[in-house]
mmCIF file of C-alpha atoms in Angstrom:
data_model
loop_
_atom_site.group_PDB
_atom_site.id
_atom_site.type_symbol
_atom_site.label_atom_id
_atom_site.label_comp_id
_atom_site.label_asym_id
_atom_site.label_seq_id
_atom_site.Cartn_x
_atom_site.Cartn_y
_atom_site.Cartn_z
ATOM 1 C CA UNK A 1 91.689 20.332 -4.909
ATOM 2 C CA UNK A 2 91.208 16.674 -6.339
ATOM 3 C CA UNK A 3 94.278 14.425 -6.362
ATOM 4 C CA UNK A 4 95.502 14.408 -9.872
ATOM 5 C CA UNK A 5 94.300 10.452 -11.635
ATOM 6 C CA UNK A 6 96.914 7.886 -11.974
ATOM 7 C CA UNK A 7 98.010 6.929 -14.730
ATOM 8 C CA UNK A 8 97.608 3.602 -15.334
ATOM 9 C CA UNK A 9 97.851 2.799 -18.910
ATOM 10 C CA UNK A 10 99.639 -0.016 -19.640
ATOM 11 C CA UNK A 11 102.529 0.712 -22.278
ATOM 12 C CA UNK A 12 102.691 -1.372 -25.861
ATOM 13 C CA UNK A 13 105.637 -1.712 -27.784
ATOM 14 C CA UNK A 14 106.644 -0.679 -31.600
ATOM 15 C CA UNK A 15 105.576 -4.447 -32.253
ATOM 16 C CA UNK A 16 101.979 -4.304 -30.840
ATOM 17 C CA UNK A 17 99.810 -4.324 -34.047
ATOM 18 C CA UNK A 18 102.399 -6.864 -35.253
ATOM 19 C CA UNK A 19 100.675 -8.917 -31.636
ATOM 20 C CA UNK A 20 97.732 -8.171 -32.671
ATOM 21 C CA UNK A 21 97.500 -9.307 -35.958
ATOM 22 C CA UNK A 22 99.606 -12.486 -35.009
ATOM 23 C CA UNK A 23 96.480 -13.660 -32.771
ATOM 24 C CA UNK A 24 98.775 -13.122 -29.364
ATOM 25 C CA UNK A 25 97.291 -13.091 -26.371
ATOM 26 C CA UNK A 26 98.169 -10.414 -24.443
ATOM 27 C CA UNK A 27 99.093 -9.667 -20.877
ATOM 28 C CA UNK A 28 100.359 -6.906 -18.564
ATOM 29 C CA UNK A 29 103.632 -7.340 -17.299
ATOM 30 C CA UNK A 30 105.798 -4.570 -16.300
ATOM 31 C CA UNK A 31 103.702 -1.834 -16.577
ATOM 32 C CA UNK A 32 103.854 -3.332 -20.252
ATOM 33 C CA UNK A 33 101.047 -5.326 -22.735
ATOM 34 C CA UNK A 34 103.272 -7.525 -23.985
ATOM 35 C CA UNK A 35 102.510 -11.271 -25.862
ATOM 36 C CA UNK A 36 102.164 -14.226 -23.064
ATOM 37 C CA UNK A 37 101.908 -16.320 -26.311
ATOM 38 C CA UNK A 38 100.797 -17.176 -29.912
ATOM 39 C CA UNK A 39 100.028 -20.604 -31.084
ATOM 40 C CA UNK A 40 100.586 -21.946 -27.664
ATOM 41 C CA UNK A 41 103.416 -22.421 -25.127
ATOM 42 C CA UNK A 42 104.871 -25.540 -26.191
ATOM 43 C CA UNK A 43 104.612 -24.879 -29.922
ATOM 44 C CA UNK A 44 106.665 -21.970 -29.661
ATOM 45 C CA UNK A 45 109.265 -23.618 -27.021
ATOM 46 C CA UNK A 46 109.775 -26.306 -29.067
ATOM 47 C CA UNK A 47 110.265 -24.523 -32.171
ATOM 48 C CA UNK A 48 112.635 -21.755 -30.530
ATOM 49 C CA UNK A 49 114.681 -25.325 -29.586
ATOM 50 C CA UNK A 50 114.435 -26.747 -33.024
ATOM 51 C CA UNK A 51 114.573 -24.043 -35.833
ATOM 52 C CA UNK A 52 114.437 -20.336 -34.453
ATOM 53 C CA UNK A 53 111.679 -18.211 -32.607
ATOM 54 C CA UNK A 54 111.555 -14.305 -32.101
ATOM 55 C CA UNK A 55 110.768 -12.613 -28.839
ATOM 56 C CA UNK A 56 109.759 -8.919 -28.722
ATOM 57 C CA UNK A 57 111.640 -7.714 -25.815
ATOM 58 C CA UNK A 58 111.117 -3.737 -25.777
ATOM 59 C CA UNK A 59 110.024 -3.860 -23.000
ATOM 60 C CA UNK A 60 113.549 -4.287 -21.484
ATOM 61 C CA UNK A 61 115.342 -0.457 -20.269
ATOM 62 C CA UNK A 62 118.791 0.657 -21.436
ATOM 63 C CA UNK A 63 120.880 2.659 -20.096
ATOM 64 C CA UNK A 64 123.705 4.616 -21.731
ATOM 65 C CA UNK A 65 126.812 5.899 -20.356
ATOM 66 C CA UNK A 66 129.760 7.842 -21.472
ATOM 67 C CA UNK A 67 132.889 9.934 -21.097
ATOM 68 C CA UNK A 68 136.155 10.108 -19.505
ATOM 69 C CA UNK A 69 135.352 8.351 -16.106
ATOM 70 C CA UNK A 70 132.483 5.983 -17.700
ATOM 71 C CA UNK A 71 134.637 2.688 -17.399
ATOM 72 C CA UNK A 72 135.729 3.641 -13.544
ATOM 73 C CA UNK A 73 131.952 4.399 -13.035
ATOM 74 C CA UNK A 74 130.817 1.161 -14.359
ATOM 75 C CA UNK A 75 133.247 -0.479 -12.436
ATOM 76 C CA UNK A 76 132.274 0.574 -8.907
ATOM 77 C CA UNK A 77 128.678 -0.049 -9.922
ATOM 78 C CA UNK A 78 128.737 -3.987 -11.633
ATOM 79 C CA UNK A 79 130.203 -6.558 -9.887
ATOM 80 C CA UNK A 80 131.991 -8.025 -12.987
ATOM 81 C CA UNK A 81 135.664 -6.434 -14.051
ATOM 82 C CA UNK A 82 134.346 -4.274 -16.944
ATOM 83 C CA UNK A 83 137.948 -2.977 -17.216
ATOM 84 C CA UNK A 84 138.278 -6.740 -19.300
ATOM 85 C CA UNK A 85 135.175 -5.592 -21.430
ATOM 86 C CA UNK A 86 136.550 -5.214 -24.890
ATOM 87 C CA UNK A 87 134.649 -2.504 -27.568
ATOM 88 C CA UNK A 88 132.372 -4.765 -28.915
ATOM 89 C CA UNK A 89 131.839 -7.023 -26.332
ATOM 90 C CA UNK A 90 128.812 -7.566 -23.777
ATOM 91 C CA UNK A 91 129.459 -8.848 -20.073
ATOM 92 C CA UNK A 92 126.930 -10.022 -17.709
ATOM 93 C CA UNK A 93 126.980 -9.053 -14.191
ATOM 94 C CA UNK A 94 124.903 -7.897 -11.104
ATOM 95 C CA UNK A 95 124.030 -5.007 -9.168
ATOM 96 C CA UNK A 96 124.282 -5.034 -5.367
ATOM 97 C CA UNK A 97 123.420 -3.050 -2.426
ATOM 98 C CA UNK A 98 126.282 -2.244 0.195
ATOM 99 C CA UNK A 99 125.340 -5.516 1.759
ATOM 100 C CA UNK A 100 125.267 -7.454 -1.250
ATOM 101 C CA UNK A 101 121.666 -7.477 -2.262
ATOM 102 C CA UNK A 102 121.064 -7.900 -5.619
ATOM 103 C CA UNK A 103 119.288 -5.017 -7.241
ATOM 104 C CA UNK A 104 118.876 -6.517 -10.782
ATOM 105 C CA UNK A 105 121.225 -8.993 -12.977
ATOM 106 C CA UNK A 106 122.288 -6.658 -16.077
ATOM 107 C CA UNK A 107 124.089 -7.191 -19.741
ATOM 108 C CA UNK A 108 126.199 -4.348 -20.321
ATOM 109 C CA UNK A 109 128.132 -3.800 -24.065
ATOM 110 C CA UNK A 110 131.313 -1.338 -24.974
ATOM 111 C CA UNK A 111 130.136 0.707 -27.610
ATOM 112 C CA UNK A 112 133.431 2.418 -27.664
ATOM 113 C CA UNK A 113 136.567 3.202 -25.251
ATOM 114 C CA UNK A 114 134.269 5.621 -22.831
ATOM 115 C CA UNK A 115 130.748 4.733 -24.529
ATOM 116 C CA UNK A 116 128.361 1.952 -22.748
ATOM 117 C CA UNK A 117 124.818 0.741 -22.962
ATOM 118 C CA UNK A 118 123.625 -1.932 -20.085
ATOM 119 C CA UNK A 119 120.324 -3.222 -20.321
ATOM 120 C CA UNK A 120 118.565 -3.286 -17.588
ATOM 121 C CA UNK A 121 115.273 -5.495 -16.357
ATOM 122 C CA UNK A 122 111.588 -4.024 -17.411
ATOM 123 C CA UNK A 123 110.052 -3.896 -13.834
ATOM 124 C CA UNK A 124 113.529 -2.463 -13.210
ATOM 125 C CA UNK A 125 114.404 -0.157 -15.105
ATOM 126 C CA UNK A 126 113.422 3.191 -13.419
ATOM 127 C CA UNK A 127 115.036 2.215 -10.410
ATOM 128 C CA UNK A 128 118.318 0.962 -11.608
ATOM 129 C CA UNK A 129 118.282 4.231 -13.432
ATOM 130 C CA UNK A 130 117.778 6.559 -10.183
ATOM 131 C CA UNK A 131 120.873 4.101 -8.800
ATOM 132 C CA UNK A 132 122.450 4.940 -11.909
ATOM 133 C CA UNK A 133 122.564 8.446 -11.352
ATOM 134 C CA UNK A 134 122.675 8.626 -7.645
ATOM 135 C CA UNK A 135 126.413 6.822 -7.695
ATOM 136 C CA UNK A 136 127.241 9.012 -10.682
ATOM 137 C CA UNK A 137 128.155 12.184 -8.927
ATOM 138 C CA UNK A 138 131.654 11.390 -8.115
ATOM 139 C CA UNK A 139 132.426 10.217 -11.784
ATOM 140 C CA UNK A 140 133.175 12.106 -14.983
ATOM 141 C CA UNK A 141 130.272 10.705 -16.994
ATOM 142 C CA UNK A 142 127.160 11.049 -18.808
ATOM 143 C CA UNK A 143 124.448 8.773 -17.492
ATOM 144 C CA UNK A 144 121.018 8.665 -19.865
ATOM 145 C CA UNK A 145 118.233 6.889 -19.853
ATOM 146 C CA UNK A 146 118.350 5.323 -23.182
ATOM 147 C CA UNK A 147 115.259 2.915 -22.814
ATOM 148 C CA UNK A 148 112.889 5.331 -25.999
ATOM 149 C CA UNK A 149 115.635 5.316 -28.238
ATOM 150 C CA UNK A 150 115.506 1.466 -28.738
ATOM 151 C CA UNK A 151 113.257 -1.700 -29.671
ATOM 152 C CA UNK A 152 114.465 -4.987 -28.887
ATOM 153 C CA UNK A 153 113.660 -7.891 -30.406
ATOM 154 C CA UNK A 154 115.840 -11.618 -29.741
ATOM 155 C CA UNK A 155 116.216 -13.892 -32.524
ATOM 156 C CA UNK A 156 116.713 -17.346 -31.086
ATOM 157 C CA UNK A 157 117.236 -21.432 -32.048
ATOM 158 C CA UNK A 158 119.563 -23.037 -34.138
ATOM 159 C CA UNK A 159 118.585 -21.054 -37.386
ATOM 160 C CA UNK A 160 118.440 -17.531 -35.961
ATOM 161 C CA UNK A 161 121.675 -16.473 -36.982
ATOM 162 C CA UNK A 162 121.198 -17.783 -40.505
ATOM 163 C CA UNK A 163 117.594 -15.596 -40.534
ATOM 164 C CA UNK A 164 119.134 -12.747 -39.380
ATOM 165 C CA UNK A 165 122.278 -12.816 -41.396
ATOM 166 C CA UNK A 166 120.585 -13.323 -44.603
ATOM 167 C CA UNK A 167 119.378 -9.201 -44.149
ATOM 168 C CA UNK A 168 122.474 -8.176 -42.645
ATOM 169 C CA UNK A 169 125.353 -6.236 -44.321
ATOM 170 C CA UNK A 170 127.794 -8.246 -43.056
ATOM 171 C CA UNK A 171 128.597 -11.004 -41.125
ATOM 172 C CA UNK A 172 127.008 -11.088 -37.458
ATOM 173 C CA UNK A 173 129.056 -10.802 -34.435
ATOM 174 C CA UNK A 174 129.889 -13.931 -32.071
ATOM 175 C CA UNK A 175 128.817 -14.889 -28.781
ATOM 176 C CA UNK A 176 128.723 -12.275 -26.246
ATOM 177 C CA UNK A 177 130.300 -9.456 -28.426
ATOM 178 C CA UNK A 178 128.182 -6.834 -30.261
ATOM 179 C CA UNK A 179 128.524 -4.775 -33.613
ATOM 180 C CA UNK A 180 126.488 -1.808 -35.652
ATOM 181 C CA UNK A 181 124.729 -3.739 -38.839
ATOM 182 C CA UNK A 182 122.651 -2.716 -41.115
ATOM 183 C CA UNK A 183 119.163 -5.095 -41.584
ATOM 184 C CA UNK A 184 117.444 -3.863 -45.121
ATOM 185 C CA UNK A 185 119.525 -0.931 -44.774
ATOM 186 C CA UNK A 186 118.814 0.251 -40.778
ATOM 187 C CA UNK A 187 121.128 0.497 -38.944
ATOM 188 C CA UNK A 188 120.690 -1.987 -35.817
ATOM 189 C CA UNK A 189 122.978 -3.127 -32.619
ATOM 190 C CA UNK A 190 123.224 -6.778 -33.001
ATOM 191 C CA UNK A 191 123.933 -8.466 -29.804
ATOM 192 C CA UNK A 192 125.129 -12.339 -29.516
ATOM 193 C CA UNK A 193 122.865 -12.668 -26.050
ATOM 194 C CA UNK A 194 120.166 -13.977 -25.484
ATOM 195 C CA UNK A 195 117.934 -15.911 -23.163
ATOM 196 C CA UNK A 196 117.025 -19.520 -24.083
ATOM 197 C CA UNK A 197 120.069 -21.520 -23.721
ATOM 198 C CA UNK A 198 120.291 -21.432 -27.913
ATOM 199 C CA UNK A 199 122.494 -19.615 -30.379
ATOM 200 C CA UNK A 200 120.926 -16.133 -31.363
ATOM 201 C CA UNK A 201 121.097 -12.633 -31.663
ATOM 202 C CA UNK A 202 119.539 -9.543 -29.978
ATOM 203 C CA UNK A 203 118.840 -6.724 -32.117
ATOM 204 C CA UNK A 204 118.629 -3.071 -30.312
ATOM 205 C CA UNK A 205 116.780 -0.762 -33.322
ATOM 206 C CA UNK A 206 114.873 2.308 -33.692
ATOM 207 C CA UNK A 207 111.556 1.900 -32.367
ATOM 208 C CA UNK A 208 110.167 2.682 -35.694
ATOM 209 C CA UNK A 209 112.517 0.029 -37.941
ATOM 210 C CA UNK A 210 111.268 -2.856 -35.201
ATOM 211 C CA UNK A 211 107.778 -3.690 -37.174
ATOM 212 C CA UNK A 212 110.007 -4.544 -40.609
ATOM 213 C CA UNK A 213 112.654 -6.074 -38.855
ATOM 214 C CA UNK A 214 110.016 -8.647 -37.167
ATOM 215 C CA UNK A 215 108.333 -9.106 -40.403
ATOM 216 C CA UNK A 216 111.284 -10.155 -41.939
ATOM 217 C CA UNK A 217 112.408 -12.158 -39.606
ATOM 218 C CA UNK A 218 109.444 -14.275 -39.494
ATOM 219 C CA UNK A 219 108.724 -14.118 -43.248
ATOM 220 C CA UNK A 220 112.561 -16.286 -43.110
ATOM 221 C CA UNK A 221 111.102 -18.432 -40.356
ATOM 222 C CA UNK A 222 111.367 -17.436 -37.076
ATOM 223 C CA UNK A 223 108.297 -18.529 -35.024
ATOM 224 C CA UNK A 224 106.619 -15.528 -32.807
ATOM 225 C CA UNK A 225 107.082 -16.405 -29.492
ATOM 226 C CA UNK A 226 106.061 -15.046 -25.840
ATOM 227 C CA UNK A 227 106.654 -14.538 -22.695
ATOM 228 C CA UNK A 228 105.554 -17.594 -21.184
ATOM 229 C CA UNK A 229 107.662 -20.296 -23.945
ATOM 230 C CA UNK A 230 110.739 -17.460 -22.997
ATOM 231 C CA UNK A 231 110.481 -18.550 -18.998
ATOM 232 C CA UNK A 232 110.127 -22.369 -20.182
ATOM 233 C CA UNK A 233 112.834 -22.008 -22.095
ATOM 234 C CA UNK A 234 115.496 -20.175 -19.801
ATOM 235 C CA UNK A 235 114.026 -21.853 -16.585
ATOM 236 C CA UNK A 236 115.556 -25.609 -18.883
ATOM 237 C CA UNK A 237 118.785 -23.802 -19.082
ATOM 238 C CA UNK A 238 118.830 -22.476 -15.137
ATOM 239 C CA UNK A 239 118.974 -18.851 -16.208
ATOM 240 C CA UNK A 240 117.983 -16.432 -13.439
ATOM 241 C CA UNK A 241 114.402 -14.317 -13.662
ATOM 242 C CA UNK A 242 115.084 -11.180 -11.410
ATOM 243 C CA UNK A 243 112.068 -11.102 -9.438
ATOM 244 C CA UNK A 244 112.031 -14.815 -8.926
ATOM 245 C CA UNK A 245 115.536 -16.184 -8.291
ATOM 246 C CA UNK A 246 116.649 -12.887 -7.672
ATOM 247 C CA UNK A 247 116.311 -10.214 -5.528
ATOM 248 C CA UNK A 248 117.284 -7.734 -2.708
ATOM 249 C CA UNK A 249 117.154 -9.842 0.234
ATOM 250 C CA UNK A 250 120.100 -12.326 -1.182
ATOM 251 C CA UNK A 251 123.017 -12.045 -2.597
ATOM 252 C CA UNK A 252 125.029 -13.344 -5.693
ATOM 253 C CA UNK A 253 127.147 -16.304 -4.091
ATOM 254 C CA UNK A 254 123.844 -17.857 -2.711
ATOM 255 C CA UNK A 255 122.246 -17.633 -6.383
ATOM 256 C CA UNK A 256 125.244 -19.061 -7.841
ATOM 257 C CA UNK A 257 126.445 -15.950 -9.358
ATOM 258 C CA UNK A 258 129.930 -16.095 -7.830
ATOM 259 C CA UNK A 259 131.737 -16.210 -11.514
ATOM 260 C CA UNK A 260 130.468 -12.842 -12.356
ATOM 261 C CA UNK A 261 131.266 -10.851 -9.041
ATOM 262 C CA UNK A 262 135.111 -9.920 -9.142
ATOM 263 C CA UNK A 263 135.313 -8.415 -5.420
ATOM 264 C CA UNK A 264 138.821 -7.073 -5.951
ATOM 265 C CA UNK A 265 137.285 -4.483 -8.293
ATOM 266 C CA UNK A 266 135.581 -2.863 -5.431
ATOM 267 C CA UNK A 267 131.855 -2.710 -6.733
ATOM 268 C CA UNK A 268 129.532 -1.598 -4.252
ATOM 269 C CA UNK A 269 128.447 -4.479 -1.910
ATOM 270 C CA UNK A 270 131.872 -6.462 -2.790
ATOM 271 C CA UNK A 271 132.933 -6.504 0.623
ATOM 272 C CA UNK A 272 129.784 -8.452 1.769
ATOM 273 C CA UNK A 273 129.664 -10.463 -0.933
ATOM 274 C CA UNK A 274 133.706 -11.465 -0.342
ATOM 275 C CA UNK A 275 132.042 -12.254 3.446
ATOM 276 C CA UNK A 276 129.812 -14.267 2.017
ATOM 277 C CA UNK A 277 131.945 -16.275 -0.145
ATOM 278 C CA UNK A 278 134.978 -17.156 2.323
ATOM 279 C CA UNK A 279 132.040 -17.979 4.598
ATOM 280 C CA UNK A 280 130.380 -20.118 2.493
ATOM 281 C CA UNK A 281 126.392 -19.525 1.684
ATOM 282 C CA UNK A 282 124.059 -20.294 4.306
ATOM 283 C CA UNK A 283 121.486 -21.527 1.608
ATOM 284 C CA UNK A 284 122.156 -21.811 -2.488
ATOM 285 C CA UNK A 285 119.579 -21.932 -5.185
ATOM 286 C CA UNK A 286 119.533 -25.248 -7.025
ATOM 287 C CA UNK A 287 117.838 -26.768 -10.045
ATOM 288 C CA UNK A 288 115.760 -29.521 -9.625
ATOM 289 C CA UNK A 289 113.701 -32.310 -11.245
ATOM 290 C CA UNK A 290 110.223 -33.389 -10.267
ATOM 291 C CA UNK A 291 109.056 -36.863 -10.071
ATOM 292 C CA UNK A 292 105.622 -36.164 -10.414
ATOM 293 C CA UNK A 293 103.448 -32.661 -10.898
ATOM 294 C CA UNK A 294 104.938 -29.460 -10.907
ATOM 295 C CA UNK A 295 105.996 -26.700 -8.201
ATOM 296 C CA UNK A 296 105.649 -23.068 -8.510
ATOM 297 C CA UNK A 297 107.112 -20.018 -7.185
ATOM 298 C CA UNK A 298 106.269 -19.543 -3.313
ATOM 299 C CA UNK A 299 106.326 -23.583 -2.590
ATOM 300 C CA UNK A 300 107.868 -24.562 0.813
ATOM 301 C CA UNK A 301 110.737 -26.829 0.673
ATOM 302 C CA UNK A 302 110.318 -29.038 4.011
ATOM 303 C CA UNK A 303 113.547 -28.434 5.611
ATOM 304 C CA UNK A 304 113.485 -24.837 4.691
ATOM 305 C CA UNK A 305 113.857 -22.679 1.622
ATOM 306 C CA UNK A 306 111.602 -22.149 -1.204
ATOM 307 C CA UNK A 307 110.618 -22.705 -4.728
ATOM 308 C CA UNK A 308 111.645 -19.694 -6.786
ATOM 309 C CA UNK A 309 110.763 -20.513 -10.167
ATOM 310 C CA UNK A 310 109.144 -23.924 -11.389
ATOM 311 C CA UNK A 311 107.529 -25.362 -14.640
ATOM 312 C CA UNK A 312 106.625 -28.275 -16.753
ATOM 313 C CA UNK A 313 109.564 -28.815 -19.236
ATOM 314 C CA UNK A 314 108.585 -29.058 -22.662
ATOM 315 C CA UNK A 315 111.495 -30.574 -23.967
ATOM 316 C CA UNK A 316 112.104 -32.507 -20.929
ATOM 317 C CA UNK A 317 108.142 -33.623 -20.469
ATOM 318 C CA UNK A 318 108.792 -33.443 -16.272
ATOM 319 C CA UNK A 319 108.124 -30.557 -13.812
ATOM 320 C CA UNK A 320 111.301 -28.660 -13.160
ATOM 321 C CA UNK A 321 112.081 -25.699 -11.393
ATOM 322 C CA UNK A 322 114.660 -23.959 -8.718
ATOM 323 C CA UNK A 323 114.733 -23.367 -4.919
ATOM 324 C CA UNK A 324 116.948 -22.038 -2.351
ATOM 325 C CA UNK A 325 117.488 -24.685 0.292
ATOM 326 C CA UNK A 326 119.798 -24.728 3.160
ATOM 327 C CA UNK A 327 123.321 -25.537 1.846
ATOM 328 C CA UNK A 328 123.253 -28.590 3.556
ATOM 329 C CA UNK A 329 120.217 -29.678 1.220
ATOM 330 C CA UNK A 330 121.612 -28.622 -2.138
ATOM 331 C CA UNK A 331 124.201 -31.519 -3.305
ATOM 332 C CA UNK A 332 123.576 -32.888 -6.320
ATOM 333 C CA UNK A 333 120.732 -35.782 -6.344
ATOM 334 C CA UNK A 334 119.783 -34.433 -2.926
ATOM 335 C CA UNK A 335 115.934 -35.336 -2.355
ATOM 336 C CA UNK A 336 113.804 -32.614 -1.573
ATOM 337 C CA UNK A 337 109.649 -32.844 -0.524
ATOM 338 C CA UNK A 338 108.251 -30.013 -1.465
ATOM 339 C CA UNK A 339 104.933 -28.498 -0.227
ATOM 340 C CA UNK A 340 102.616 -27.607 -3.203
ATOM 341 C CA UNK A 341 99.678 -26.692 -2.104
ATOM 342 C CA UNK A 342 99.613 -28.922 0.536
ATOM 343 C CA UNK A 343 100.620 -31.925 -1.252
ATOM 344 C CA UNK A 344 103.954 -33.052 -0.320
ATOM 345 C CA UNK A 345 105.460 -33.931 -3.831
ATOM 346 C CA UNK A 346 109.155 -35.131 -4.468
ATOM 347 C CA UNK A 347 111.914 -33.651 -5.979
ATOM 348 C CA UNK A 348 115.493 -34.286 -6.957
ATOM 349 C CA UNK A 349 118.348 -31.920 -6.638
ATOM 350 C CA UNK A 350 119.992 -32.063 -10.072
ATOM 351 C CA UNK A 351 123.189 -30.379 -12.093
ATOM 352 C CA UNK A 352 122.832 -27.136 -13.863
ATOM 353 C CA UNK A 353 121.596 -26.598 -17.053
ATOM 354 C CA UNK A 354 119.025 -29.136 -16.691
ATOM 355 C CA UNK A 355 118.756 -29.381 -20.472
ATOM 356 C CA UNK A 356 121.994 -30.313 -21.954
ATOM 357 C CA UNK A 357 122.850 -29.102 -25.517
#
């Protein structure tokens, strides 16, 4: 009997024709066609940085979880202390293997005293949610994969809130706490996250309210942007890319992610990440400036380590970027040479967020 065909269809999002008509040029990325960009990288960087731009982000999974033993669940999976998570409130935080790998960098919001959703990366969705309900079997909850039930779309820059708020019932919640609203009468979950280093709100709606909520958004101002002016813009602001600065083979204290792992909570992989900390990292990922040209992912650092992410800035006008190097290597101003492809180009070790607000 013939093997059954694979499906390889690329998924769109409730926004697509909205893409389309916008003149985006479109990519696969996650198993998704999603916008790389519009009227061009820059355009839509700077904009985001100067009045407000608005990112389709469906593509992104959720995860929902709830009843009695949700918040002691939650707990042994994240590394951060959701028992300080208020309802209404979002905390960041990682998931590790037992020896402190990181499995995915997540944003997880209290919906309600046993009721969760934590979003989870697009290329990782599937897997966190397997994790998800692998660990679950020892814990009174309800673990669901919530990723059809939402769009998500991130309204960001210095005028995003005054965009959104002008079709919101009432006023929008603050940074990094969440709230139910109703946008031109549908009900949304507005989020104050985001991903560019600028004020802003995420919006979680139903799939089929995301097409009026994007038109209205941009009708007020907010500049379509992609993928590619969302890396510029959290790569200025050293926010990690899972995938890139992240991964499996290295854990949180070497990525800088110590202020979001609480080890005394007990979260799978704590004890190797408290090894890891008392220890001190063998290597740490730093931000750095280019003098000339630009690095990209894969670069050798001479020395050791390795470019994880790199760009030219648009705000900044140099190459920027970060790399693990040996610990030794990453104090601030360090030099680095690195290797890009096969020009040995210099770089300067420099203080996080590279773009100061």
């Amino acid at each position: 009997m013939a093997a059954a065909p694979i499906d390889t269809a690329l998924r769109r999002t409730p926004l697509y024709d909205k893409h389309v008509a916008a003149g985006a040029k479109l990519v696969p990325f996650a198993g998704w066609e999603m916008p790389v960009q519009y009227a061009g990288v820059k355009a839509e960087h700077l904009a985001t940085r100067a009045t407000a731009g608005v990112f389709d982000v469906s593509h992104m999974g959720e995860i929902a979880t709830a009843g009695p033993g949700a918040e002691a669940f939650l707990q042994r999976l994240l590394s951060n202390d959701v028992t300080k998570l208020l309802t209404g409130g979002a905390q960041y935080s990682v998931l590790c293997r037992e020896d402190g790998g990181v499995l995915d960098d997540l944003f997880t919001y209290r919906l309600g005293a046993a009721e969760f959703l934590t979003v989870t990366n697009a290329a990782n969705h599937e897997k966190d949610l397997a994790w998800f309900q692998q660990q679950a079997t020892d814990f009174d909850v309800v673990v669901e994969d919530a990723a059809d039930r939402f769009a998500m779309l991130a309204v960001q820059g210095p005028q995003a809130r005054e965009i959104v708020q002008a079709l919101a019932d009432s006023p929008l919640p603050d940074r990094f706490t969440c709230r139910h609203r109703m946008l031109r009468g549908k009900r949304v979950l507005a989020c104050g996250t985001g991903y560019t280093g600028e004020d802003g709100v995420e919006i979680l709606c139903d799939p089929a309210d995301a097409p009026m909520i994007w038109g209205e958004v941009v009708k007020r101002g907010a500049h379509p942007a992609g993928l590619a002016a969302r890396d510029t813009l959290r790569l200025e602001v050293n926010y990690h890319l899972y995938g890139n600065d992240l991964m499996e083979s290295r854990g949180p204290i070497e990525a800088g992610l110590g202020w979001a792992c609480k080890e005394d909570t007990g979260f799978i992989g704590s004890e190797a990440v408290r090894a890891v900390r008392k220890a001190g990292p063998s290597e740490k990922l730093v931000a750095f400036t280019m003098t000339s040209g630009i690095a990209r992912q894969g670069n050798a650092v001479i020395g050791g380590g390795e470019v994880t992410s790199g760009t030219m800035s648009p705000s900044l006008e140099i190459g920027i970027g970060m790399a693990y190097v040996p610990a030794a290597m990453a104090a601030e101003g360090t030099e680095l040479e690195i290797d890009v492809r096969g020009k040995i180009r210099t770089a300067t070790v420099a203080k996080k967020p590279l773009l100061k607000k």
